[in-house]
Coordinates of C-alpha atoms in Angstrom, one line a residue:
Chain Z
M105 CA 0.0 0.0 0.0
V106 CA 2.8 2.4 1.0
A107 CA 4.6 1.6 -2.3
F108 CA 1.5 2.0 -4.3
L109 CA 0.7 5.4 -2.8
F110 CA 4.3 6.7 -3.4
I111 CA 4.6 5.3 -6.9
A112 CA 1.1 6.7 -7.9
F113 CA 2.0 10.1 -6.4
I114 CA 5.5 10.3 -8.0
V115 CA 4.3 9.2 -11.4
L116 CA 1.4 11.6 -11.5
M117 CA 3.6 14.5 -10.2
L118 CA 6.4 13.8 -12.7
L119 CA 3.9 13.6 -15.6
G120 CA 2.9 17.2 -14.8
L121 CA -0.2 17.0 -12.6
D122 CA -0.3 19.6 -9.8
V123 CA 1.5 18.4 -6.7
A124 CA -1.5 18.8 -4.5
F125 CA -3.8 16.9 -6.9
S126 CA -1.2 14.2 -7.4
M127 CA -1.4 13.5 -3.6
I128 CA -5.2 13.6 -3.6
L129 CA -5.6 11.4 -6.7
A130 CA -3.0 8.9 -5.4
S131 CA -4.9 8.8 -2.1
F132 CA -8.2 8.3 -3.9
L133 CA -6.7 5.4 -5.9
G134 CA -5.1 4.1 -2.7
I135 CA -8.5 4.0 -1.0
M136 CA -10.1 2.3 -4.0
V137 CA -7.5 -0.5 -3.9
K138 CA -7.4 -0.8 -0.1
T139 CA -9.1 -4.0 0.7
V140 CA -7.7 -4.7 4.2
R141 CA -9.4 -2.4 6.7
A142 CA -11.2 -0.6 3.8
V143 CA -12.2 3.1 4.4
D144 CA -14.9 5.3 2.8
T145 CA -13.9 8.0 0.4
N146 CA -15.6 10.5 2.8
I147 CA -12.3 10.4 4.7
I148 CA -10.7 12.5 1.9
P149 CA -12.6 15.8 2.5
L150 CA -12.4 15.2 6.3
R151 CA -8.7 14.8 6.3
M152 CA -8.2 17.6 3.8
I153 CA -10.0 20.0 6.2
G154 CA -8.1 18.5 9.1
G155 CA -4.8 19.3 7.3
V156 CA -5.5 23.1 7.4
D157 CA -8.0 23.6 10.2
V158 CA -5.3 24.3 12.8
F159 CA -5.0 27.7 14.5
S160 CA -1.2 27.8 14.5
L161 CA -1.2 27.6 10.7
V162 CA -2.9 31.1 10.7
A163 CA 0.7 32.3 10.9
I164 CA 1.4 31.2 7.4
P165 CA -0.8 33.6 5.4
L166 CA 0.2 36.4 7.8
F167 CA 3.9 35.8 7.2
V168 CA 3.2 35.7 3.4
L169 CA 1.3 39.0 3.7
A170 CA 4.1 40.6 5.7
G171 CA 6.6 39.5 3.0
E172 CA 4.3 41.0 0.3
L173 CA 3.9 44.2 2.2
M174 CA 7.7 44.4 2.7
N175 CA 8.4 43.9 -1.0
K176 CA 5.8 46.4 -2.2
G177 CA 6.7 48.9 0.6
G178 CA 10.2 49.3 -0.7
I179 CA 11.8 47.4 2.2
T180 CA 13.7 44.9 0.0
H181 CA 15.0 47.7 -2.2
R182 CA 16.3 49.6 0.9
L183 CA 18.0 46.5 2.2
V184 CA 19.8 46.1 -1.1
T185 CA 20.9 49.8 -1.0
F186 CA 22.0 49.4 2.6
S187 CA 24.0 46.2 2.0
L188 CA 25.7 47.7 -1.1
A189 CA 26.7 50.8 0.9
F190 CA 28.6 48.5 3.3
V191 CA 29.9 45.7 1.2
G192 CA 29.7 47.2 -2.3
H193 CA 33.4 47.8 -2.6
I194 CA 34.2 44.1 -2.0
K195 CA 34.7 41.9 -5.2
G196 CA 31.4 40.3 -6.2
S197 CA 29.5 42.5 -3.8
L198 CA 26.1 42.0 -5.5
S199 CA 26.2 38.3 -4.8
Q200 CA 27.0 38.9 -1.2
V201 CA 24.2 41.4 -1.0
A202 CA 21.8 38.7 -2.3
V203 CA 22.8 36.5 0.7
I204 CA 22.7 39.4 3.2
V205 CA 19.2 40.6 2.1
N206 CA 17.9 37.0 2.2
M207 CA 19.2 36.6 5.8
I208 CA 17.5 39.8 6.9
M209 CA 14.3 39.1 4.9
A210 CA 14.3 35.7 6.5
G211 CA 13.2 37.4 9.6
V212 CA 9.9 38.1 8.1
S213 CA 8.6 36.1 5.1
G214 CA 9.6 32.7 6.3
S215 CA 9.3 31.1 2.8
G216 CA 12.2 30.3 0.5
V217 CA 10.2 30.6 -2.6
A218 CA 8.9 34.1 -1.5
D219 CA 12.4 35.2 -0.7
A220 CA 13.8 33.9 -4.0
S221 CA 11.1 35.7 -6.0
A222 CA 11.5 39.0 -4.1
T223 CA 15.3 39.1 -4.2
G224 CA 15.8 37.3 -7.5
S225 CA 13.6 39.8 -9.4
I226 CA 15.8 42.7 -8.2
L227 CA 19.3 41.1 -8.0
I228 CA 19.5 38.6 -10.9
P229 CA 19.0 41.4 -13.5
A230 CA 21.3 43.7 -11.6
M231 CA 24.1 41.0 -11.4
K232 CA 23.7 40.2 -15.1
E233 CA 24.0 43.9 -15.9
E234 CA 27.3 44.1 -13.9
G235 CA 28.8 41.3 -15.9
Y236 CA 28.3 38.3 -13.6
E237 CA 27.7 34.9 -15.2
P238 CA 23.8 34.8 -15.3
H239 CA 23.7 31.2 -14.0
F240 CA 26.0 32.1 -11.1
A241 CA 23.5 35.0 -10.3
G242 CA 20.7 32.5 -10.3
A243 CA 22.6 30.0 -8.2
V244 CA 23.4 32.6 -5.5
V245 CA 19.8 33.7 -5.2
A246 CA 18.6 30.1 -5.0
A247 CA 21.2 29.2 -2.4
A248 CA 20.5 32.4 -0.4
A249 CA 16.8 31.6 -0.4
T250 CA 17.4 28.3 1.4
V251 CA 18.6 30.4 4.4
G252 CA 15.2 32.1 4.8
P253 CA 13.2 29.2 6.2
I254 CA 16.0 28.2 8.5
I255 CA 16.6 31.6 10.1
P256 CA 13.4 32.3 12.1
P257 CA 10.6 32.8 11.6
S258 CA 10.1 29.8 9.4
I259 CA 6.9 28.4 7.8
P260 CA 8.3 24.8 7.7
M261 CA 9.2 25.1 11.4
V262 CA 5.6 26.2 12.2
I263 CA 4.4 23.0 10.4
Y264 CA 6.9 20.7 12.2
G265 CA 5.9 22.3 15.5
V266 CA 2.2 21.7 14.9
L267 CA 2.7 18.1 13.8
G268 CA 5.2 17.2 16.4
G269 CA 3.7 19.0 19.3
V270 CA 7.0 20.9 19.8
S271 CA 7.4 24.5 20.9
I272 CA 7.5 26.6 17.7
G273 CA 9.4 29.4 19.5
K274 CA 12.2 27.0 20.5
L275 CA 12.3 25.6 16.9
F276 CA 12.7 29.1 15.6
M277 CA 15.6 29.7 17.9
A278 CA 17.2 26.3 17.0
G279 CA 17.4 27.4 13.4
L280 CA 19.3 30.5 14.2
L281 CA 22.9 29.1 14.3
P282 CA 22.6 26.8 11.3
G283 CA 21.0 29.6 9.4
L284 CA 23.7 32.1 10.3
A285 CA 26.4 29.5 9.5
L286 CA 24.8 28.9 6.1
G287 CA 24.5 32.6 5.3
I288 CA 28.0 33.5 6.4
G289 CA 29.4 30.5 4.5
F290 CA 27.6 31.5 1.4
I291 CA 29.0 35.1 1.7
L292 CA 32.5 33.8 2.0
L293 CA 32.0 31.4 -0.9
C294 CA 30.6 34.3 -3.1
F295 CA 33.7 36.3 -2.2
A296 CA 36.1 33.5 -3.1
L297 CA 34.3 32.7 -6.4
A298 CA 34.1 36.5 -7.3
R299 CA 37.9 36.9 -6.7
W300 CA 38.7 33.8 -8.8
R301 CA 36.5 34.9 -11.7
G302 CA 37.3 38.6 -11.4
Y303 CA 33.7 39.8 -10.8
P304 CA 33.4 43.6 -10.4
R305 CA 33.5 45.7 -7.3
R306 CA 31.8 49.0 -6.8
E307 CA 33.3 52.3 -5.7
R308 CA 33.7 52.5 -1.9
V309 CA 31.1 54.9 -0.6
S310 CA 31.8 57.5 2.0
W311 CA 30.7 57.1 5.6
S312 CA 28.2 59.8 5.3
E313 CA 26.6 57.8 2.4
R314 CA 26.7 54.7 4.6
I315 CA 25.0 56.5 7.5
K316 CA 22.3 57.8 5.0
A317 CA 21.7 54.3 3.8
L318 CA 21.6 52.9 7.3
K319 CA 19.1 55.6 8.3
S320 CA 16.9 54.8 5.3
A321 CA 17.0 51.1 6.0
S322 CA 16.7 51.3 9.8
W323 CA 12.9 50.8 9.8
A324 CA 13.4 47.8 7.5
L325 CA 16.2 46.4 9.7
M326 CA 14.0 46.7 12.8
T327 CA 11.4 44.3 11.3
P328 CA 13.2 41.0 12.2
V329 CA 14.1 42.5 15.6
I330 CA 10.4 43.1 16.4
V331 CA 9.3 39.7 15.1
L332 CA 12.1 37.7 16.7
G333 CA 12.4 39.8 19.9
G334 CA 8.7 39.2 20.7
I335 CA 9.1 35.4 20.3
V336 CA 12.4 35.0 22.0
F337 CA 11.4 36.9 25.1
G338 CA 8.1 35.1 25.2
V339 CA 6.1 38.3 24.8
V340 CA 4.0 37.1 21.8
T341 CA 3.1 33.8 20.2
V342 CA 4.2 33.0 16.7
T343 CA 0.8 34.0 15.2
E344 CA 0.8 37.2 17.1
A345 CA 4.3 37.9 15.9
A346 CA 3.1 37.4 12.3
T347 CA 0.3 39.8 13.0
L348 CA 2.7 42.4 14.4
A349 CA 5.0 41.9 11.4
C350 CA 2.1 42.7 9.1
A351 CA 1.0 45.7 11.1
Y352 CA 4.6 47.0 11.3
A353 CA 5.3 46.5 7.5
L354 CA 2.0 48.2 6.8
V355 CA 2.8 51.2 8.9
V356 CA 6.4 51.5 7.6
G357 CA 5.3 51.0 3.9
M358 CA 2.4 53.5 4.2
F359 CA 3.5 56.2 6.6
I360 CA 7.3 56.2 6.7
Y361 CA 8.5 55.0 3.3
R362 CA 5.2 56.1 1.7
E363 CA 5.5 53.5 -1.1
V364 CA 2.3 51.7 -0.3
H365 CA -0.9 53.6 -0.8
I366 CA -4.5 52.6 0.3
R367 CA -5.3 51.8 -3.4
D368 CA -2.4 49.3 -3.5
L369 CA -3.7 47.3 -0.5
P370 CA -6.4 45.2 -2.3
E371 CA -3.8 43.9 -4.8
I372 CA -1.3 43.2 -2.0
F373 CA -3.9 41.3 0.1
Y374 CA -5.1 39.5 -3.0
Q375 CA -1.6 38.3 -4.1
A376 CA -0.8 37.2 -0.6
G377 CA -4.1 35.4 -0.4
V378 CA -3.5 33.5 -3.6
T379 CA 0.1 32.6 -2.6
S380 CA -1.3 31.4 0.8
G381 CA -3.9 29.3 -1.1
V382 CA -1.1 27.7 -3.1
I383 CA 0.8 26.7 0.1
M384 CA -2.3 25.7 2.1
I385 CA -3.8 23.4 -0.5
L386 CA -0.6 21.4 -0.4
L387 CA -1.2 21.0 3.3
A388 CA -4.8 20.0 2.7
A389 CA -3.8 17.5 0.2
A390 CA -1.0 16.2 2.4
G391 CA -3.6 15.8 5.2
I392 CA -5.2 12.9 3.4
F393 CA -2.0 11.5 1.9
A394 CA -0.2 11.4 5.2
W395 CA -3.2 9.9 6.9
L396 CA -3.4 7.1 4.4
L397 CA 0.4 6.5 4.8
A398 CA -0.1 6.4 8.6
E399 CA -3.0 4.0 8.2
S400 CA -0.7 1.8 6.1
Q401 CA 1.7 1.8 9.0
I402 CA 4.5 3.7 7.3
N403 CA 6.0 4.4 10.7
Y404 CA 6.5 0.7 11.1
V405 CA 7.6 0.0 7.5
L406 CA 10.1 2.9 7.6
S407 CA 11.5 2.2 11.0
E408 CA 11.8 -1.5 10.2
F409 CA 13.6 -0.7 7.0
L410 CA 16.0 1.8 8.6
F411 CA 16.7 -0.4 11.7
S412 CA 17.3 -3.4 9.4
L413 CA 20.2 -1.5 7.9
S414 CA 21.7 -0.5 11.2
D415 CA 20.8 0.3 14.8
N416 CA 23.6 2.9 15.1
P417 CA 22.0 6.3 15.7
I418 CA 24.6 8.1 13.6
V419 CA 24.0 5.7 10.6
I420 CA 20.2 6.1 11.1
M421 CA 20.5 9.9 11.1
L422 CA 22.7 9.7 7.9
L423 CA 20.0 7.5 6.3
V424 CA 17.3 9.9 7.4
N425 CA 19.3 12.7 5.8
V426 CA 19.7 10.9 2.5
L427 CA 16.0 10.1 2.5
L428 CA 15.0 13.7 3.2
L429 CA 17.4 15.1 0.7
A430 CA 15.9 12.9 -2.0
V431 CA 12.4 13.9 -0.8
G432 CA 13.3 17.5 -0.8
C433 CA 14.4 17.3 -4.4
L434 CA 10.9 16.2 -5.4
L435 CA 8.6 17.9 -2.9
E436 CA 8.1 21.3 -1.4
P437 CA 9.1 21.3 2.3
M438 CA 5.5 21.8 3.4
P439 CA 3.9 18.6 2.0
A440 CA 7.1 16.7 2.6
L441 CA 6.9 17.6 6.3
I442 CA 3.3 16.6 6.6
I443 CA 3.9 13.3 4.9
F444 CA 7.1 12.3 6.7
V445 CA 7.1 14.0 10.1
P446 CA 4.5 11.7 11.6
A447 CA 6.6 8.7 10.3
L448 CA 10.0 10.0 11.4
I449 CA 9.2 11.4 14.8
P450 CA 8.8 7.9 16.4
I451 CA 12.2 7.0 14.9
G452 CA 13.8 10.1 16.4
Q453 CA 12.2 9.2 19.8
K454 CA 13.4 5.6 19.6
L455 CA 17.0 6.9 19.0
G456 CA 16.6 9.4 21.9
I457 CA 17.1 12.4 19.7
D458 CA 15.8 15.8 21.0
P459 CA 12.7 16.7 18.9
I460 CA 14.0 20.3 18.5
H461 CA 17.3 19.0 17.1
F462 CA 15.5 16.4 14.9
G463 CA 13.0 19.0 13.6
T464 CA 15.8 21.5 12.7
V465 CA 17.7 18.8 10.9
L466 CA 14.6 17.8 9.0
V467 CA 13.8 21.4 7.9
L468 CA 17.5 21.9 7.0
N469 CA 17.4 18.8 4.9
L470 CA 14.3 19.7 3.0
M471 CA 15.5 23.2 2.3
I472 CA 18.8 21.9 0.9
G473 CA 16.7 19.4 -1.1
M474 CA 15.1 22.4 -2.8
L475 CA 18.5 23.3 -4.0
T476 CA 19.5 19.8 -5.1
P477 CA 19.5 18.9 -8.8
P478 CA 17.9 17.8 -10.9
V479 CA 14.5 18.8 -9.6
G480 CA 15.2 21.1 -6.7
F481 CA 12.2 23.5 -6.5
L482 CA 14.2 26.7 -6.0
L483 CA 16.2 26.0 -9.1
F484 CA 13.0 26.2 -11.1
V485 CA 12.0 29.4 -9.4
V486 CA 15.2 31.2 -10.2
A487 CA 15.4 29.7 -13.7
A488 CA 11.9 31.2 -14.3
I489 CA 12.8 34.6 -12.8
G490 CA 16.2 34.9 -14.5
K491 CA 15.2 33.1 -17.7
L492 CA 18.1 30.7 -17.1
Q493 CA 18.9 27.2 -18.5
M494 CA 18.8 24.3 -16.0
A495 CA 22.1 22.6 -16.9
P496 CA 24.5 25.5 -16.3
L497 CA 22.4 26.6 -13.3
V498 CA 22.9 23.2 -11.8
R499 CA 26.7 23.4 -12.4
E500 CA 26.9 26.8 -10.6
V501 CA 24.8 25.7 -7.7
I502 CA 27.1 22.7 -6.8
P503 CA 29.6 24.7 -4.6
F504 CA 26.8 26.2 -2.6
L505 CA 25.2 22.7 -2.3
L506 CA 28.4 21.2 -0.9
L507 CA 28.7 24.0 1.7
A508 CA 25.1 23.5 2.7
L509 CA 25.7 19.8 3.1
A510 CA 28.7 20.5 5.4
V511 CA 26.5 22.7 7.6
L512 CA 23.9 19.9 7.6
A513 CA 26.5 17.4 8.7
V514 CA 27.5 19.7 11.6
A515 CA 23.8 20.2 12.6
T516 CA 23.2 16.5 12.4
F517 CA 26.2 15.3 14.5
I518 CA 26.6 18.1 16.9
P519 CA 23.1 18.5 18.6
A520 CA 24.3 21.6 20.6
F521 CA 24.6 23.5 17.3
T522 CA 20.8 23.5 17.2
T523 CA 19.7 23.0 20.9
W524 CA 22.0 25.5 22.6
I525 CA 20.0 28.7 21.9
P526 CA 16.6 27.1 22.7
S527 CA 18.1 25.8 26.0
L528 CA 18.6 29.4 27.0
M529 CA 14.9 30.3 26.6
Chain I
M279 CA -16.5 30.7 -25.6
V280 CA -17.4 34.3 -25.0
L281 CA -19.9 33.2 -22.4
L282 CA -17.3 30.9 -20.7
D283 CA -14.8 33.8 -20.5
L284 CA -17.5 36.1 -19.1
V285 CA -18.4 33.5 -16.4
T286 CA -14.7 33.0 -15.5
T287 CA -14.1 36.8 -15.4
W288 CA -17.1 37.4 -13.0
I289 CA -16.3 34.5 -10.7
K290 CA -12.7 35.7 -10.6
K291 CA -13.8 39.2 -9.7
L292 CA -16.0 37.9 -6.9
L293 CA -13.2 35.6 -5.6
R294 CA -10.8 38.5 -5.6
L295 CA -13.1 40.5 -3.3
Y296 CA -13.7 37.5 -1.1
I297 CA -10.0 36.6 -0.8
I298 CA -9.1 40.3 0.1
F299 CA -11.9 40.2 2.7
L300 CA -10.7 36.8 4.2
L301 CA -7.1 37.9 4.6
A302 CA -8.1 41.2 6.0
A303 CA -10.5 39.4 8.4
L304 CA -7.7 37.0 9.4
L305 CA -5.3 40.0 10.1
G306 CA -8.1 41.9 11.9
L307 CA -9.1 38.9 14.1
T308 CA -5.5 38.1 15.2
F309 CA -4.9 41.8 15.8
V310 CA -8.0 42.0 18.0
Q311 CA -6.7 39.0 19.8
V312 CA -3.4 40.7 20.5
L313 CA -5.2 43.8 21.7
A314 CA -7.5 41.7 23.9
R315 CA -4.7 39.8 25.4
Y316 CA -2.2 42.6 26.1
V317 CA -4.3 45.8 26.3
M318 CA -7.6 44.6 27.7
Q319 CA -6.0 41.6 29.6
N320 CA -9.0 39.6 28.5
P321 CA -8.4 37.1 25.6
F322 CA -11.4 36.1 23.5
T323 CA -11.9 32.5 22.4
A324 CA -14.1 33.5 19.5
T325 CA -11.2 35.2 17.6
D326 CA -9.3 31.9 17.4
Q327 CA -12.2 30.0 16.1
L328 CA -13.3 32.7 13.6
A329 CA -9.6 32.9 12.4
R330 CA -9.7 29.1 11.8
I331 CA -12.8 29.4 9.7
A332 CA -11.3 32.3 7.7
L333 CA -8.1 30.3 7.2
V334 CA -9.9 27.2 5.8
W335 CA -11.9 29.5 3.4
L336 CA -8.8 31.3 2.4
T337 CA -7.1 27.9 1.6
F338 CA -9.8 26.8 -0.8
M339 CA -10.6 30.1 -2.4
G340 CA -6.9 30.9 -2.9
A341 CA -6.4 27.4 -4.3
A342 CA -9.3 27.9 -6.7
V343 CA -7.9 31.2 -8.0
A344 CA -4.4 29.6 -8.2
M345 CA -6.0 26.9 -10.4
L346 CA -7.5 29.6 -12.6
E347 CA -4.2 31.5 -12.9
N348 CA -2.1 28.3 -13.3
K349 CA -0.2 29.1 -10.1
N350 CA -0.5 25.8 -8.4
V351 CA 2.8 24.0 -7.7
R352 CA 3.7 21.5 -10.4
I353 CA 6.9 19.9 -11.8
D354 CA 7.2 20.0 -15.5
T355 CA 10.7 18.7 -16.0
L356 CA 9.7 15.3 -17.5
E357 CA 6.7 16.8 -19.3
R358 CA 8.8 19.3 -21.2
L359 CA 10.9 16.4 -22.6
L360 CA 7.8 14.7 -24.1
P361 CA 6.7 15.2 -27.7
K362 CA 3.9 17.8 -28.3
G363 CA 1.3 15.2 -29.1
V364 CA 1.9 13.2 -25.9
R365 CA 1.9 16.5 -23.8
H366 CA -1.5 17.4 -25.3
F367 CA -2.8 13.9 -24.6
L368 CA -1.6 14.1 -21.0
S369 CA -2.9 17.6 -20.5
V370 CA -6.4 16.7 -21.7
G371 CA -6.3 13.4 -19.9
F372 CA -5.3 14.9 -16.6
D373 CA -8.1 17.6 -17.0
I374 CA -10.7 14.8 -17.6
V375 CA -9.4 13.0 -14.5
L376 CA -9.4 16.2 -12.4
V377 CA -13.0 17.1 -13.4
A378 CA -14.1 13.6 -12.3
L379 CA -12.0 13.8 -9.1
L380 CA -13.3 17.3 -8.2
A381 CA -16.9 16.2 -8.9
I382 CA -16.5 13.3 -6.5
L383 CA -14.8 15.5 -3.9
T384 CA -17.7 18.0 -4.2
V385 CA -20.3 15.2 -3.6
K386 CA -18.2 13.7 -0.7
G387 CA -17.6 17.1 0.7
Y388 CA -21.3 17.8 0.7
E389 CA -22.0 14.6 2.6
V390 CA -19.5 15.7 5.3
Y391 CA -21.0 19.2 5.2
Q392 CA -24.4 17.8 6.2
V393 CA -22.9 15.9 9.1
G394 CA -21.2 19.2 10.2
A395 CA -24.6 20.7 11.2
F396 CA -24.5 18.7 14.4
Q397 CA -21.3 20.1 15.7
T398 CA -21.0 23.7 17.0
I399 CA -17.8 25.6 16.8
V400 CA -17.2 26.7 20.4
G401 CA -17.5 30.4 21.1
T402 CA -19.2 31.2 17.8
P403 CA -22.8 30.9 16.5
F404 CA -21.5 28.7 13.7
S405 CA -21.6 24.9 13.2
Y406 CA -18.8 22.9 11.4
Q407 CA -20.8 23.5 8.2
A408 CA -19.1 26.9 8.1
I409 CA -15.8 25.1 7.7
F410 CA -16.8 22.2 5.5
S411 CA -18.7 24.5 3.1
A412 CA -15.3 26.0 2.2
L413 CA -14.2 22.7 0.8
V414 CA -17.4 22.1 -1.1
V415 CA -17.4 25.5 -2.7
G416 CA -13.7 25.4 -3.3
V417 CA -13.5 22.0 -5.0
A418 CA -16.7 22.8 -7.0
L419 CA -15.1 26.0 -8.3
M420 CA -11.9 24.2 -9.2
G421 CA -13.9 21.6 -11.0
L422 CA -15.7 24.3 -12.9
F423 CA -12.5 26.0 -13.8
V424 CA -10.9 22.8 -15.0
L425 CA -14.0 21.9 -17.0
I426 CA -13.8 25.3 -18.8
R427 CA -10.1 24.8 -19.4
L428 CA -10.8 21.4 -20.8
I429 CA -13.4 22.7 -23.2
K430 CA -11.0 25.4 -24.4
K431 CA -8.2 22.9 -24.8
L432 CA -10.4 20.6 -26.9
R433 CA -11.3 23.6 -29.0
Y434 CA -8.0 25.4 -29.3
G435 CA -5.2 23.0 -28.2
S436 CA -3.3 22.6 -24.9
Q437 CA -1.7 26.0 -24.7
V438 CA -4.8 27.8 -23.5
S439 CA -5.1 30.0 -20.4
L440 CA -8.1 30.3 -18.2
N441 CA -6.8 33.7 -17.1
T442 CA -8.9 36.1 -19.2
E443 CA -6.3 38.9 -18.5
D444 CA -3.6 37.0 -20.4

């Protein structure tokens, strides 16, 4: 049954059916052929609703809205200007700016695809114009966008927290060190590659210009502080932090930067609503698919399979990493989490792994999977934004991927790397 | 075809207004919750429940519009390698299957909706029908959109768009 569900789902998805409907159709077919402990097809709408009727998930459309308000409110643009003022004189500065902006933006939007779209549409054309290899530009933006959902707040962490019954605030904090390590690593890699390839540097700007850029971007820079500060100090819940992020981005965009007008709001809300629909229908579809997998005792099948290979926790963690990287290549993190978290959590518990550590490693894996050729989702996003070809883009992304895998290895085998900051809360 | 385009355009206009309202309501409800908790020191339970209803509606209405605008997540790597004729066959075939699947989901969703009348959502005057109706309306709309797309594909070929603004 498990094999049937997966094969049906993967075949339908690879043939071009929407990912959500591939899950629903595979589930429908699965129910049709399920003869042992047969279930009624009424379970499909019930489980689809169950997949999204969860209050904590309200944070998702709100973080999407905050991201949309930031983009339209000129916040992304100011962050680019601010970053350029400080690192513009370094070789390959635009590529480093892409990473820095994504690290700051990560504090709000919480979605890799949203971050790649926002920064890619500004920075890929800008890098092309300055003579960077276009596929390198795309690779930088794709790699930088994986940092977003690891540095808090993070939509995938919200989903893991809901499914695993783990503190979302602590999960957010667990992602901080791996996210920073990835971001700083990518910046250094961009610098090394830019020196090697002779990418341009900009004129060093004066300190007065830098202070001007800092002043202009200060409101934007405060956004992650407000969102994270509230969560870290336990003042607000994740949903409330998302609400405050929206309110703050709205006030800054409308009354301080004055780039958002009342007449723009319907379009901003509409676009954020549709993007939320795209994410949430995956969760609804994964609701029935994951239920059917659980009903088919995937926990048992998966843990039996993994423990038949080894009972060494390190080997099992490695196998889980390989499995999730493969899954991350094919699936968006959201449905992947819904499908696999219920199956993997018992394995983590059996191995005595801290659920915060386990969740962070899962999310890190799935985000890196989005960067992994040949079907990493972020590669498609930047290819579409930058009108790039897949083969050279894949070549350019490999150094970033290797670095990300190194950070993943550290996060996997040194639990304190993820659990230290949450332990301080 | 003009009639189909007109129907699509009007439904999209209504959905646009409804999605804006839903997201604004979601933001408003959670904002009221923050105020109630921190300013009035008196959290409401109704805002949580109403926000859940708005979230479920936003999910299905947003997904319906995404279907209309071809924004749903799909992987076309393998599909792009296939010959044009096979792609057209797959595209039409999938739409036929989707129309059937969405019709079944509408019927099954309606059965669940009827059962929902017997459960009240705590702190609100609504029953679970308020939540299940989102799925029924959403999948019915998606079914309608795919059916219109299928009719257009059969008439004009696979490269049609439902988005009348294209």
